[in-house]
Short mmCIF file of C-alpha atoms in Angstrom, two decimals:
data_model
loop_
_atom_site.label_atom_id
_atom_site.label_comp_id
_atom_site.label_asym_id
_atom_site.label_seq_id
_atom_site.Cartn_x
_atom_site.Cartn_y
_atom_site.Cartn_z
CA PHE A 1 -15.95 11.76 48.22
CA THR A 2 -12.42 12.94 48.56
CA LEU A 3 -10.30 14.16 45.71
CA VAL A 4 -8.15 11.01 45.87
CA GLU A 5 -11.18 8.75 45.47
CA ILE A 6 -12.42 10.73 42.47
CA VAL A 7 -8.97 10.58 40.83
CA VAL A 8 -8.80 6.81 41.39
CA VAL A 9 -12.26 6.32 39.83
CA LEU A 10 -11.29 8.46 36.81
CA PHE A 11 -8.06 6.48 36.46
CA VAL A 12 -9.95 3.16 36.47
CA ILE A 13 -12.44 4.47 33.89
CA GLY A 14 -9.55 5.65 31.70
CA ILE A 15 -7.85 2.24 31.83
CA ALA A 16 -11.12 0.48 30.97
CA ALA A 17 -11.71 2.83 28.02
CA ALA A 18 -8.16 2.28 26.73
CA LEU A 19 -8.54 -1.50 26.88
CA THR A 20 -11.88 -1.33 25.08
CA TYR A 21 -10.38 0.85 22.34
CA ALA A 22 -7.43 -1.54 21.96
CA GLN A 23 -9.83 -4.45 21.46
CA LEU A 24 -11.87 -2.56 18.85
CA ASP A 25 -8.73 -1.68 16.90
CA ARG A 26 -7.84 -5.33 16.31
CA ASP A 27 -10.29 -6.00 13.49
CA PRO A 28 -8.10 -7.27 10.62
CA ARG A 29 -10.42 -5.66 8.06
CA ASP A 30 -9.63 -2.20 9.47
CA THR A 31 -5.90 -2.81 9.16
CA LEU A 32 -6.38 -4.17 5.65
CA GLN A 33 -8.42 -1.14 4.56
CA ARG A 34 -5.98 1.31 6.15
CA GLU A 35 -3.00 -0.30 4.39
CA GLY A 36 -4.99 -0.53 1.16
CA ARG A 37 -5.77 3.20 1.25
CA ARG A 38 -2.12 3.98 2.00
CA PHE A 39 -0.89 1.79 -0.89
CA ALA A 40 -3.52 3.20 -3.28
CA GLY A 41 -2.46 6.75 -2.43
CA ALA A 42 1.19 5.86 -3.02
CA LEU A 43 0.32 4.27 -6.39
CA GLU A 44 -1.55 7.38 -7.54
CA HIS A 45 1.28 9.60 -6.27
CA ALA A 46 3.84 7.52 -8.19
CA ALA A 47 1.83 7.75 -11.41
CA LEU A 48 1.64 11.55 -11.08
CA LEU A 49 5.33 11.75 -10.23
CA ALA A 50 6.20 9.73 -13.34
CA GLN A 51 4.39 12.32 -15.46
CA TRP A 52 5.84 15.28 -13.60
CA LYS A 53 9.44 14.05 -13.82
CA ASN A 54 8.98 12.51 -17.29
CA GLN A 55 10.42 9.22 -16.00
CA THR A 56 9.19 5.66 -16.10
CA LEU A 57 8.54 4.57 -12.53
CA GLY A 58 7.49 1.12 -11.39
CA VAL A 59 5.98 -0.70 -8.46
CA SER A 60 6.55 -4.22 -7.19
CA ALA A 61 4.71 -6.02 -4.44
CA GLY A 62 5.44 -9.35 -2.91
CA GLY A 63 5.33 -11.05 0.43
CA GLY A 64 4.97 -8.59 3.25
CA ALA A 65 6.21 -5.49 1.42
CA TYR A 66 6.00 -3.25 -1.61
CA ARG A 67 8.53 -0.97 -3.25
CA PHE A 68 8.75 1.68 -5.96
CA TRP A 69 11.37 1.81 -8.71
CA ARG A 70 12.61 4.08 -11.49
CA ARG A 71 14.06 3.05 -14.82
CA GLY A 72 17.85 3.45 -15.09
CA SER A 73 18.91 6.46 -17.15
CA PRO A 74 20.31 6.18 -20.69
CA ALA A 75 23.27 8.29 -19.51
CA ASP A 76 24.24 5.38 -17.27
CA GLY A 77 23.93 3.05 -20.26
CA ASP A 78 21.43 0.98 -18.30
CA SER A 79 17.95 2.12 -19.31
CA GLU A 80 16.47 -1.38 -18.97
CA ARG A 81 17.38 -1.87 -15.29
CA TRP A 82 15.08 -0.91 -12.41
CA VAL A 83 16.66 1.17 -9.64
CA ALA A 84 15.00 1.43 -6.22
CA LEU A 85 13.56 4.86 -5.41
CA SER A 86 15.02 6.41 -2.28
CA ASP A 87 14.35 10.13 -2.61
CA ASP A 88 10.60 10.26 -1.87
CA ASP A 89 9.08 9.62 1.57
CA VAL A 90 5.71 8.56 0.13
CA LEU A 91 7.36 6.04 -2.19
CA ALA A 92 9.81 4.61 0.33
CA PRO A 93 9.81 0.81 0.64
CA ARG A 94 7.01 -0.26 2.95
CA ALA A 95 6.83 -3.38 5.07
CA LEU A 96 3.23 -4.34 5.73
CA PRO A 97 2.15 -5.13 9.28
CA ALA A 98 2.12 -8.87 9.96
CA PRO A 99 0.32 -11.01 8.80
CA LEU A 100 -0.58 -8.93 5.69
CA ILE A 101 0.91 -9.86 2.33
CA ALA A 102 0.88 -8.15 -1.08
CA VAL A 103 0.34 -10.29 -4.17
CA PRO A 104 0.40 -9.01 -7.78
CA GLN A 105 -2.63 -10.45 -9.59
CA LEU A 106 -3.01 -9.05 -13.11
CA TYR A 107 -1.26 -6.68 -15.49
CA ALA A 108 -3.05 -5.78 -18.75
CA GLY A 109 -5.53 -8.56 -18.01
CA ALA A 110 -2.91 -11.32 -17.73
CA PRO A 111 -1.57 -13.09 -14.63
CA VAL A 112 1.91 -11.97 -13.55
CA PRO A 113 4.74 -13.52 -11.51
CA SER A 114 5.15 -12.33 -7.94
CA GLU A 115 8.42 -10.50 -8.68
CA ALA A 116 6.94 -8.41 -11.53
CA VAL A 117 7.50 -4.65 -11.67
CA PHE A 118 4.47 -2.79 -13.01
CA PRO A 119 5.67 0.20 -15.08
CA LEU A 120 4.09 3.65 -14.65
CA SER A 121 4.56 5.59 -17.87
CA PRO A 122 5.46 9.29 -18.09
CA SER A 123 2.62 9.67 -20.63
CA GLY A 124 0.12 9.06 -17.84
CA ARG A 125 -1.57 6.22 -19.70
CA ASN A 126 -0.83 2.81 -18.21
CA GLU A 127 -2.07 -0.73 -18.52
CA PRO A 128 -4.68 -1.65 -15.90
CA TYR A 129 -3.39 -3.81 -13.07
CA VAL A 130 -4.60 -5.48 -9.89
CA ILE A 131 -2.67 -6.06 -6.67
CA ALA A 132 -4.17 -7.96 -3.73
CA LEU A 133 -3.47 -7.18 -0.09
CA ALA A 134 -4.41 -10.15 2.04
CA SER A 135 -4.59 -11.32 5.62
CA PRO A 136 -5.25 -14.96 6.53
CA GLU A 137 -9.04 -14.35 6.51
CA TRP A 138 -9.62 -11.32 4.26
CA GLN A 139 -8.32 -9.72 1.10
CA ILE A 140 -8.72 -6.36 -0.58
CA LEU A 141 -7.96 -5.69 -4.25
CA LEU A 142 -6.29 -2.53 -5.53
CA ALA A 143 -7.45 -2.15 -9.13
CA ALA A 144 -5.87 0.61 -11.25
CA ASP A 145 -7.45 1.78 -14.49
CA PRO A 146 -5.54 3.17 -17.52
CA LEU A 147 -5.78 6.71 -16.10
CA ASN A 148 -4.12 5.68 -12.81
CA ARG A 149 -7.21 5.84 -10.61
CA VAL A 150 -6.90 3.14 -7.97
CA ALA A 151 -10.10 1.58 -6.62
CA LEU A 152 -10.25 -0.54 -3.47
CA ILE A 153 -12.45 -3.62 -3.85
CA GLY A 154 -13.37 -5.39 -0.65
CA PRO A 155 -12.54 -6.59 1.90
CA THR A 156 -13.81 -10.00 0.88
CA PRO A 157 -13.26 -13.35 2.60
CA ARG A 158 -10.37 -15.39 1.19
#
């Protein structure tokens, strides 16, 4: 064999391997679990940040995105308003890859509207909540306990 023939064979094998890998990466459960782990990590980070900065932070999830918030400061005279966080890369607004959606399920054991903001207290003790990440066929639940530990439940068929 000549060097050119060997290079061509290696090139063909490389293309075949890349196509096989691309097909394996399309399992929607993998994407759902990856996004669930990312969101769970961000939720735990936000809860720790709320304690560290002694601020009430919040999270909202709806449609194809989720976002983190902070409570307005009393100095501004607007301590009841939620202000979008923009100074933390981990807590930046995140658009989920299509066709995933985020749906708030429960807060303190009660159903919540889709536009609800779940508060994360500076005391470190929060009400338990559940947020679902879903694709058309599968869903995964992010369940947070009062000590801000987030467990991933699933994926389960929808």
